Amino acid sequence: MGDILEELFAKFSRLRIFKARELLLPDYVPEELPHRGEQIGQLATVLSPAISGSRPPNVFIYGLTGTGKTAVTKYVLKRFSAKVSDRVITSYINCRLCNTNYRVLSELARSVDRPVPFTGLSTSEVLMRFVNGLEAKGKLMIVVLDEIDWLVKNSGDAVLYHLTRLNSELSRSKLSLIGITNDLKFMEYLDPRIKSGLGEEELLFPPYTNKELEDILRIRAEMALNNGVLEEGVIPLCAAIAARQNGDCRLALDLLLKAADIAEREGAVKVTEHHVRRAQREIEKNLVIDAIRSMPLHVKLVLLSITILNRKGNQAKVTTGEIFNKYRELCDNLGVGEVTQRRVSEIISELDMLGIINARIVSFGRYGRTKIIRLAVSPRSVVEGLKTDLSISPLLDTISTS
DNA sequence: AATCCACAGGAAGTGCTGGGCG
DNA sequence: CGCCCAGCACTTCCTGTGGATT
């Protein structure tokens, strides 16, 4: 009898937390973007020549993660293309997903109805098809290259170079670029010729303040959640955590979503600060685990070596050399071929950049110069991320028992 | 002041995959 | 079919370097 009531209650409260969960998902672009009016105005002004059919200048947008760069750009573009869809083609490309010259170009070719196989052709061939496709359309094309730094770091700036000077080759059509990055130093290591072409206009997105984040969360919570399901301190806490992370609005919304998810899963009637804390931990952990799962075998093995050495309690002296030795031992155990120390060194740098480990260069004078490496995440997360890989899970068993 | 360790990290190349094209 | 392409993980060879020791 009590069980039935409990079940009913749980079901009932599940309905109670969310009104429209999808409004909290990260790819949802809301109708209004609070506290970004200025940026919307600036971008719209820059793009306004498109209305009369002339070419807007290329724009370069920078600002930290979650400052609304992508949302504002999509928002403005959506408004524009609704107005002038007969003259303008827009294409949004996320360079983290399309992180090679070839993939960017094939994406562009696709948006001018010249689909291209995902491999096999030379990049210049794809560029030609794109240009022909665009010329056939005879329209203005606005291309958004989001997270453009990923493209350049991965594949160099060849495509950017071509795209910035493409207009001189086009007769019937025009091309405008919008580059977005959260790497504030990105412009510095760009070829000067591209820099001047891409940065005809520049927009800087400042981080959201604590107050602004709270405001955004309130508005969104009102739409996505039912009345009164949030405990008093929940929104301020989400905002405060996100404000510390450079005013990252995406994180703020994700925290709220995950906290509400947890509350709902538990059948709780209200979302509490405790749920937010747990959401925070879960987000961090999932980020790490997902990153580990998609790593190549030898990266995993190096990471495991680091984890073992860190756990053995010989703190403050885990060096590249030691990791390499441990790594070779693991390879021997598995009967797998080893990679060179050069590669291991590179893997260590990659893991450092991902924030999974901390590496700092130290010199022991006579006794050489190396890196000291420390695990920056919990060993449990590492094990969690590694254990789905059947080829190395045998190693995990021997480690946890010893 | 010179030496020399234990690497860092750049440049160029290899071998393989998974696909074109004619 | 043979040849070409891009991308990736990796190798080979390399030059560079902070600072304790000689």
Coordinates of C-alpha atoms (C1' of nucleotides) in Angstrom, one line a residue:
Chain A
M1 CA 0.0 0.0 0.0
G2 CA 2.8 2.4 0.9
D3 CA 4.7 1.2 -2.1
I4 CA 1.9 2.0 -4.4
L5 CA 1.6 5.5 -2.9
E6 CA 5.3 6.0 -3.2
E7 CA 5.3 4.9 -6.9
L8 CA 2.4 7.2 -7.7
F9 CA 4.1 10.0 -5.9
A10 CA 7.3 9.5 -7.8
K11 CA 5.4 9.4 -11.1
F12 CA 3.5 12.5 -10.1
S13 CA 6.6 14.5 -9.2
R14 CA 8.3 13.4 -12.4
L15 CA 5.7 15.4 -14.2
R16 CA 6.2 18.2 -11.7
I17 CA 9.8 19.2 -12.3
F18 CA 9.9 19.8 -16.1
K19 CA 7.5 21.7 -18.2
A20 CA 9.6 21.7 -21.3
R21 CA 12.9 20.0 -20.8
E22 CA 14.2 20.6 -24.3
L23 CA 14.4 24.4 -23.6
L24 CA 17.4 23.7 -21.3
L25 CA 19.3 21.6 -23.8
P26 CA 22.6 23.2 -25.0
D27 CA 21.6 23.5 -28.7
Y28 CA 18.4 25.4 -28.1
V29 CA 18.5 28.9 -29.3
P30 CA 15.9 31.0 -27.5
E31 CA 13.7 33.7 -29.0
E32 CA 15.3 36.3 -26.9
L33 CA 18.9 36.6 -25.8
P34 CA 19.0 38.6 -22.6
H35 CA 22.0 40.8 -22.0
R36 CA 23.4 40.4 -25.5
G37 CA 21.4 43.2 -27.1
E38 CA 24.5 45.2 -27.7
Q39 CA 26.3 42.3 -29.5
I40 CA 23.2 41.5 -31.5
G41 CA 23.1 45.1 -32.6
Q42 CA 26.7 45.2 -33.6
L43 CA 26.6 42.0 -35.6
A44 CA 23.4 43.0 -37.3
T45 CA 24.9 46.4 -38.3
V46 CA 28.0 44.7 -39.7
L47 CA 25.9 42.3 -41.7
S48 CA 23.3 44.9 -42.8
P49 CA 24.8 45.4 -46.3
A50 CA 23.5 41.9 -47.0
I51 CA 20.0 43.4 -47.1
S52 CA 20.7 45.5 -50.1
G53 CA 22.6 42.7 -51.7
S54 CA 26.1 43.9 -51.2
R55 CA 28.8 42.0 -49.4
P56 CA 29.2 42.5 -45.7
P57 CA 32.7 42.6 -44.3
N58 CA 34.2 39.5 -42.8
V59 CA 33.7 39.4 -39.1
F60 CA 35.9 38.0 -36.4
I61 CA 34.2 37.2 -33.1
Y62 CA 36.0 36.3 -30.0
G63 CA 35.0 35.7 -26.4
L64 CA 35.4 33.0 -23.8
T65 CA 33.3 29.8 -23.8
G66 CA 29.7 30.2 -23.1
T67 CA 29.5 34.0 -23.7
G68 CA 26.8 33.6 -26.3
K69 CA 28.9 33.9 -29.5
T70 CA 27.3 31.0 -31.2
A71 CA 23.8 31.8 -30.0
V72 CA 24.0 35.4 -31.1
T73 CA 25.4 34.5 -34.5
K74 CA 22.8 31.9 -35.1
Y75 CA 20.1 34.2 -33.9
V76 CA 21.1 37.1 -36.1
L77 CA 21.6 34.8 -39.1
K78 CA 18.2 33.3 -38.6
R79 CA 16.6 36.7 -38.6
F80 CA 18.6 37.7 -41.7
S81 CA 17.9 34.7 -43.8
A82 CA 14.2 35.0 -43.0
K83 CA 14.3 38.4 -44.5
V84 CA 16.6 37.9 -47.5
S85 CA 16.5 34.2 -48.1
D86 CA 16.2 34.6 -51.9
R87 CA 19.5 36.4 -52.1
V88 CA 21.5 34.9 -49.3
I89 CA 22.8 31.4 -48.4
T90 CA 24.1 30.8 -44.9
S91 CA 26.2 28.0 -43.7
Y92 CA 27.2 27.2 -40.2
I93 CA 30.2 25.0 -39.7
N94 CA 31.5 23.9 -36.4
C95 CA 35.3 23.4 -36.9
R96 CA 35.6 21.2 -34.0
L97 CA 33.6 18.6 -35.9
C98 CA 34.8 19.6 -39.3
N99 CA 38.4 20.1 -38.2
T100 CA 40.2 19.6 -41.5
N101 CA 40.4 21.7 -44.6
Y102 CA 38.8 19.0 -46.6
R103 CA 35.8 18.6 -44.3
V104 CA 35.1 22.3 -44.2
L105 CA 35.2 22.6 -47.9
S106 CA 33.0 19.5 -48.4
E107 CA 30.5 21.0 -46.0
L108 CA 30.6 24.3 -48.0
A109 CA 30.1 22.4 -51.2
R110 CA 27.2 20.6 -49.7
S111 CA 25.5 23.9 -48.8
V112 CA 25.6 25.0 -52.4
D113 CA 24.1 21.7 -53.6
R114 CA 27.3 20.2 -54.8
P115 CA 27.6 17.3 -52.4
V116 CA 31.0 15.7 -52.3
P117 CA 32.3 12.3 -51.1
F118 CA 33.7 12.5 -47.6
T119 CA 37.1 11.3 -48.8
G120 CA 38.9 10.6 -52.1
L121 CA 39.1 13.9 -53.8
S122 CA 41.9 16.4 -53.5
T123 CA 41.1 19.5 -51.5
S124 CA 41.6 21.8 -54.5
E125 CA 39.1 19.8 -56.4
V126 CA 36.5 20.3 -53.6
L127 CA 37.3 24.0 -53.5
M128 CA 36.7 24.2 -57.3
R129 CA 33.3 22.4 -56.9
F130 CA 32.3 24.7 -54.1
V131 CA 33.3 27.8 -56.2
N132 CA 31.3 26.5 -59.2
G133 CA 28.4 25.7 -57.0
L134 CA 28.4 29.1 -55.5
E135 CA 28.7 30.8 -58.9
A136 CA 25.8 28.8 -60.2
K137 CA 23.7 30.2 -57.3
G138 CA 24.7 33.7 -57.9
K139 CA 24.0 34.7 -54.3
L140 CA 25.7 36.1 -51.3
M141 CA 26.9 33.4 -49.0
I142 CA 27.6 34.0 -45.3
V143 CA 29.8 31.3 -43.8
V144 CA 30.1 30.9 -40.1
L145 CA 33.3 29.1 -39.0
D146 CA 32.7 28.3 -35.3
E147 CA 35.6 27.3 -33.1
I148 CA 37.9 28.3 -36.0
D149 CA 41.0 27.8 -33.9
W150 CA 40.5 24.0 -34.1
L151 CA 40.6 24.1 -37.8
V152 CA 43.8 26.1 -37.9
K153 CA 45.5 24.1 -35.2
N154 CA 44.7 20.9 -37.0
S155 CA 45.0 21.7 -40.6
G156 CA 46.7 25.0 -41.0
D157 CA 45.3 28.0 -42.6
A158 CA 45.3 27.1 -46.2
V159 CA 41.5 27.0 -46.5
L160 CA 41.2 30.3 -44.7
Y161 CA 43.6 31.8 -47.0
H162 CA 41.6 30.7 -50.1
L163 CA 38.3 31.7 -48.6
T164 CA 39.4 35.2 -47.6
R165 CA 40.6 36.0 -51.1
L166 CA 37.9 34.1 -53.0
N167 CA 35.8 37.2 -53.7
S168 CA 38.2 38.4 -56.4
E169 CA 37.6 35.1 -58.3
L170 CA 33.8 35.3 -58.0
S171 CA 31.8 37.3 -60.4
R172 CA 28.1 36.4 -59.9
S173 CA 28.3 35.7 -56.2
K174 CA 29.9 36.9 -53.0
L175 CA 31.3 35.4 -49.9
S176 CA 31.4 36.7 -46.3
L177 CA 33.0 34.9 -43.4
I178 CA 32.2 35.0 -39.7
G179 CA 35.0 33.5 -37.7
I180 CA 34.3 32.6 -34.1
T181 CA 36.9 31.5 -31.5
N182 CA 37.3 31.4 -27.7
D183 CA 41.0 31.5 -28.0
L184 CA 41.8 35.2 -27.5
K185 CA 45.4 34.8 -28.8
F186 CA 44.2 33.1 -32.0
M187 CA 44.7 36.1 -34.1
E188 CA 48.3 36.5 -33.1
Y189 CA 49.5 33.3 -34.7
L190 CA 47.5 33.7 -37.9
D191 CA 49.2 34.6 -41.2
P192 CA 49.0 38.4 -41.5
R193 CA 47.4 38.2 -44.9
I194 CA 44.5 36.2 -43.5
K195 CA 44.4 38.3 -40.4
S196 CA 43.6 41.4 -42.4
G197 CA 41.1 39.6 -44.5
L198 CA 39.3 37.9 -41.8
G199 CA 39.4 40.7 -39.2
E200 CA 37.7 43.4 -41.3
E201 CA 35.4 43.8 -38.3
E202 CA 36.0 42.5 -34.8
L203 CA 33.5 41.8 -32.0
L204 CA 34.4 41.0 -28.5
F205 CA 31.9 39.2 -26.3
P206 CA 32.5 39.9 -22.6
P207 CA 31.7 37.1 -20.0
Y208 CA 28.3 37.2 -18.4
T209 CA 28.3 38.6 -14.9
N210 CA 26.8 36.7 -12.0
K211 CA 23.7 38.8 -12.1
E212 CA 23.2 38.3 -15.8
L213 CA 23.6 34.6 -15.5
E214 CA 21.0 34.5 -12.7
D215 CA 18.7 36.5 -14.9
I216 CA 19.0 34.2 -17.8
L217 CA 18.6 31.1 -15.6
R218 CA 15.4 32.6 -14.1
I219 CA 13.9 33.3 -17.5
R220 CA 14.8 29.9 -18.9
A221 CA 13.7 28.1 -15.7
E222 CA 10.4 29.8 -15.9
M223 CA 9.9 28.4 -19.4
A224 CA 11.3 24.9 -18.9
L225 CA 10.3 24.1 -15.4
N226 CA 7.1 24.2 -13.4
N227 CA 6.5 26.9 -10.8
G228 CA 8.1 26.5 -7.4
V229 CA 10.2 23.4 -8.1
L230 CA 13.4 25.3 -7.5
E231 CA 14.6 25.8 -4.0
E232 CA 15.6 29.3 -3.2
G233 CA 19.4 29.0 -3.6
V234 CA 19.5 26.9 -6.7
I235 CA 19.7 29.5 -9.4
P236 CA 22.2 31.7 -7.5
L237 CA 24.4 28.6 -7.0
C238 CA 24.3 27.6 -10.7
A239 CA 25.1 31.2 -11.6
A240 CA 28.0 31.4 -9.1
I241 CA 29.6 28.2 -10.2
A242 CA 29.4 29.3 -13.9
A243 CA 30.5 32.8 -13.2
R244 CA 33.7 31.4 -11.7
Q245 CA 34.2 29.5 -15.0
N246 CA 34.6 32.7 -17.0
G247 CA 30.8 33.5 -16.9
D248 CA 30.0 30.4 -19.0
C249 CA 26.3 30.5 -19.7
R250 CA 26.3 27.0 -21.2
L251 CA 27.7 25.6 -18.0
A252 CA 25.1 27.5 -16.0
L253 CA 22.2 26.0 -18.0
D254 CA 23.7 22.6 -18.0
L255 CA 24.0 22.6 -14.3
L256 CA 20.4 23.5 -13.9
L257 CA 19.4 20.8 -16.4
K258 CA 21.5 18.1 -14.8
A259 CA 20.4 19.1 -11.3
A260 CA 16.8 19.0 -12.4
D261 CA 17.4 15.6 -14.0
I262 CA 18.9 14.2 -10.8
A263 CA 16.0 15.6 -8.8
E264 CA 13.6 14.0 -11.2
R265 CA 15.3 10.7 -11.2
E266 CA 15.1 10.6 -7.5
G267 CA 11.5 11.5 -7.6
A268 CA 12.2 14.6 -5.5
V269 CA 9.6 17.3 -5.4
K270 CA 12.1 20.2 -5.5
V271 CA 15.5 20.8 -6.9
T272 CA 17.9 21.6 -4.2
E273 CA 21.4 23.1 -3.9
H274 CA 22.6 19.6 -3.1
H275 CA 21.3 18.4 -6.5
V276 CA 23.3 21.2 -8.1
R277 CA 26.5 20.1 -6.4
R278 CA 26.0 16.6 -7.6
A279 CA 25.3 17.8 -11.1
Q280 CA 28.5 19.7 -11.0
R281 CA 30.5 16.6 -10.1
E282 CA 28.7 14.6 -12.7
I283 CA 29.4 17.0 -15.5
E284 CA 33.1 17.1 -14.7
K285 CA 33.3 13.4 -14.4
N286 CA 31.4 12.7 -17.6
L287 CA 33.6 15.1 -19.5
V288 CA 36.6 13.2 -18.4
I289 CA 35.2 9.8 -19.0
D290 CA 34.0 10.6 -22.5
A291 CA 37.3 12.0 -23.4
I292 CA 39.1 8.9 -22.2
R293 CA 36.8 6.5 -24.0
S294 CA 37.5 8.0 -27.4
M295 CA 41.3 7.9 -27.0
P296 CA 43.5 5.7 -29.1
L297 CA 45.0 2.6 -27.4
H298 CA 48.5 4.0 -26.6
V299 CA 47.1 7.2 -25.2
K300 CA 45.0 5.1 -22.8
L301 CA 48.0 3.1 -21.9
V302 CA 50.1 6.2 -21.1
L303 CA 47.2 7.6 -19.0
L304 CA 47.0 4.3 -17.2
S305 CA 50.7 4.4 -16.5
I306 CA 50.4 7.9 -15.0
T307 CA 47.5 6.8 -12.9
I308 CA 49.4 3.8 -11.5
L309 CA 52.5 5.8 -10.7
N310 CA 50.4 8.5 -9.1
R311 CA 48.6 6.0 -7.0
K312 CA 51.7 4.2 -5.8
G313 CA 52.3 7.3 -3.6
N314 CA 55.7 8.3 -5.0
Q315 CA 54.4 11.9 -5.2
A316 CA 56.1 14.8 -6.8
K317 CA 58.5 12.8 -8.9
V318 CA 56.6 11.2 -11.7
T319 CA 58.6 12.1 -14.8
T320 CA 58.4 11.4 -18.5
G321 CA 61.0 8.7 -18.3
E322 CA 59.3 6.9 -15.5
I323 CA 56.0 7.0 -17.4
F324 CA 57.7 5.6 -20.4
N325 CA 59.2 2.7 -18.5
K326 CA 55.8 1.9 -16.9
Y327 CA 54.2 2.2 -20.2
R328 CA 56.6 -0.3 -21.7
E329 CA 55.9 -2.7 -18.9
L330 CA 52.1 -2.5 -19.6
C331 CA 52.7 -3.0 -23.3
D332 CA 54.8 -6.1 -22.5
N333 CA 52.0 -7.4 -20.2
L334 CA 49.5 -7.1 -23.1
G335 CA 51.9 -8.2 -25.7
V336 CA 51.4 -5.0 -27.7
G337 CA 54.0 -3.1 -29.6
E338 CA 55.4 0.0 -28.0
V339 CA 55.5 3.5 -29.4
T340 CA 58.7 5.6 -29.1
Q341 CA 59.5 8.0 -26.3
R342 CA 59.0 10.9 -28.7
R343 CA 55.4 9.8 -29.2
V344 CA 54.8 9.2 -25.4
S345 CA 56.1 12.7 -24.8
E346 CA 53.6 14.0 -27.3
I347 CA 50.8 12.0 -25.7
I348 CA 51.7 13.6 -22.4
S349 CA 51.4 17.0 -23.9
E350 CA 48.0 16.0 -25.4
L351 CA 46.7 14.8 -22.0
D352 CA 48.0 18.0 -20.4
M353 CA 46.1 20.1 -22.9
L354 CA 42.9 18.1 -22.2
G355 CA 43.3 19.0 -18.6
I356 CA 43.4 15.3 -17.6
I357 CA 46.9 15.7 -16.2
N358 CA 49.1 18.6 -15.1
A359 CA 52.6 18.6 -16.5
R360 CA 55.2 21.2 -15.8
I361 CA 58.8 21.4 -17.0
V362 CA 61.5 21.2 -14.4
S363 CA 65.2 21.0 -14.6
F364 CA 67.2 18.8 -12.2
G365 CA 70.4 20.5 -13.5
R366 CA 73.0 17.9 -14.0
Y367 CA 70.3 15.2 -13.9
G368 CA 68.5 16.6 -16.9
R369 CA 65.4 18.4 -17.8
T370 CA 62.0 16.7 -17.9
K371 CA 58.4 17.1 -17.0
I372 CA 56.8 16.4 -13.7
I373 CA 53.3 14.9 -14.2
R374 CA 50.4 14.7 -11.9
L375 CA 47.0 13.3 -12.5
A376 CA 44.4 16.1 -12.5
V377 CA 41.3 14.0 -12.3
S378 CA 40.2 11.2 -9.9
P379 CA 41.7 7.8 -10.6
R380 CA 38.2 6.4 -10.4
S381 CA 37.2 8.5 -13.4
V382 CA 40.2 7.1 -15.3
V383 CA 39.3 3.6 -14.5
E384 CA 35.7 4.3 -15.4
G385 CA 36.8 5.6 -18.8
L386 CA 39.2 2.7 -19.5
K387 CA 37.1 -0.2 -18.4
T388 CA 34.9 -0.2 -21.5
D389 CA 38.1 -1.0 -23.5
L390 CA 38.2 -4.7 -23.5
S391 CA 41.8 -4.9 -24.7
I392 CA 43.1 -3.2 -21.5
S393 CA 40.5 -4.1 -18.9
P394 CA 42.6 -7.1 -17.9
L395 CA 45.3 -4.6 -16.7
L396 CA 42.7 -2.9 -14.5
D397 CA 41.9 -6.0 -12.6
T398 CA 45.5 -6.7 -11.6
I399 CA 45.9 -3.1 -10.5
S400 CA 42.8 -2.8 -8.3
T401 CA 43.7 -6.0 -6.5
S402 CA 47.3 -5.1 -5.9
Chain B
dA1 C1' 82.9 28.9 -17.3
dA2 C1' 82.1 24.7 -19.4
dT3 C1' 79.9 20.4 -19.4
dC4 C1' 76.2 17.3 -19.8
dC5 C1' 71.9 15.0 -18.4
dA6 C1' 67.1 13.8 -19.8
dC7 C1' 64.4 15.1 -21.8
dA8 C1' 61.3 19.0 -24.9
dG9 C1' 59.5 19.7 -29.0
dG10 C1' 60.1 21.0 -34.4
dA11 C1' 60.3 19.0 -39.2
dA12 C1' 59.8 15.6 -42.4
dG13 C1' 58.6 11.2 -43.6
dT14 C1' 56.2 6.4 -43.4
dG15 C1' 52.5 3.0 -43.5
dC16 C1' 48.0 2.3 -43.3
dT17 C1' 42.9 3.1 -44.0
dG18 C1' 39.2 4.3 -46.7
dG19 C1' 37.9 6.3 -50.1
dG20 C1' 37.8 8.6 -54.9
dC21 C1' 38.7 9.0 -60.4
dG22 C1' 39.0 7.5 -65.3
Chain C
dC1 C1' 42.2 -1.9 -62.7
dG2 C1' 46.0 1.2 -61.2
dC3 C1' 46.8 5.4 -59.4
dC4 C1' 45.7 9.4 -56.6
dC5 C1' 43.9 11.7 -52.5
dA6 C1' 43.5 13.1 -47.2
dG7 C1' 44.0 11.9 -42.4
dC8 C1' 45.9 9.7 -38.7
dA9 C1' 49.1 7.5 -35.5
dC10 C1' 53.5 7.0 -35.4
dT11 C1' 58.8 7.1 -36.5
dT12 C1' 63.3 9.1 -37.4
dC13 C1' 66.3 12.6 -36.9
dC14 C1' 67.0 16.5 -35.1
dT15 C1' 68.3 21.0 -32.4
dG16 C1' 67.5 23.3 -28.0
dT17 C1' 67.9 24.0 -23.0
dG18 C1' 68.0 25.0 -17.3
dG19 C1' 70.9 24.5 -14.0
dA20 C1' 73.7 21.2 -10.7
dT21 C1' 78.0 19.4 -11.2
dT22 C1' 82.7 19.4 -12.7

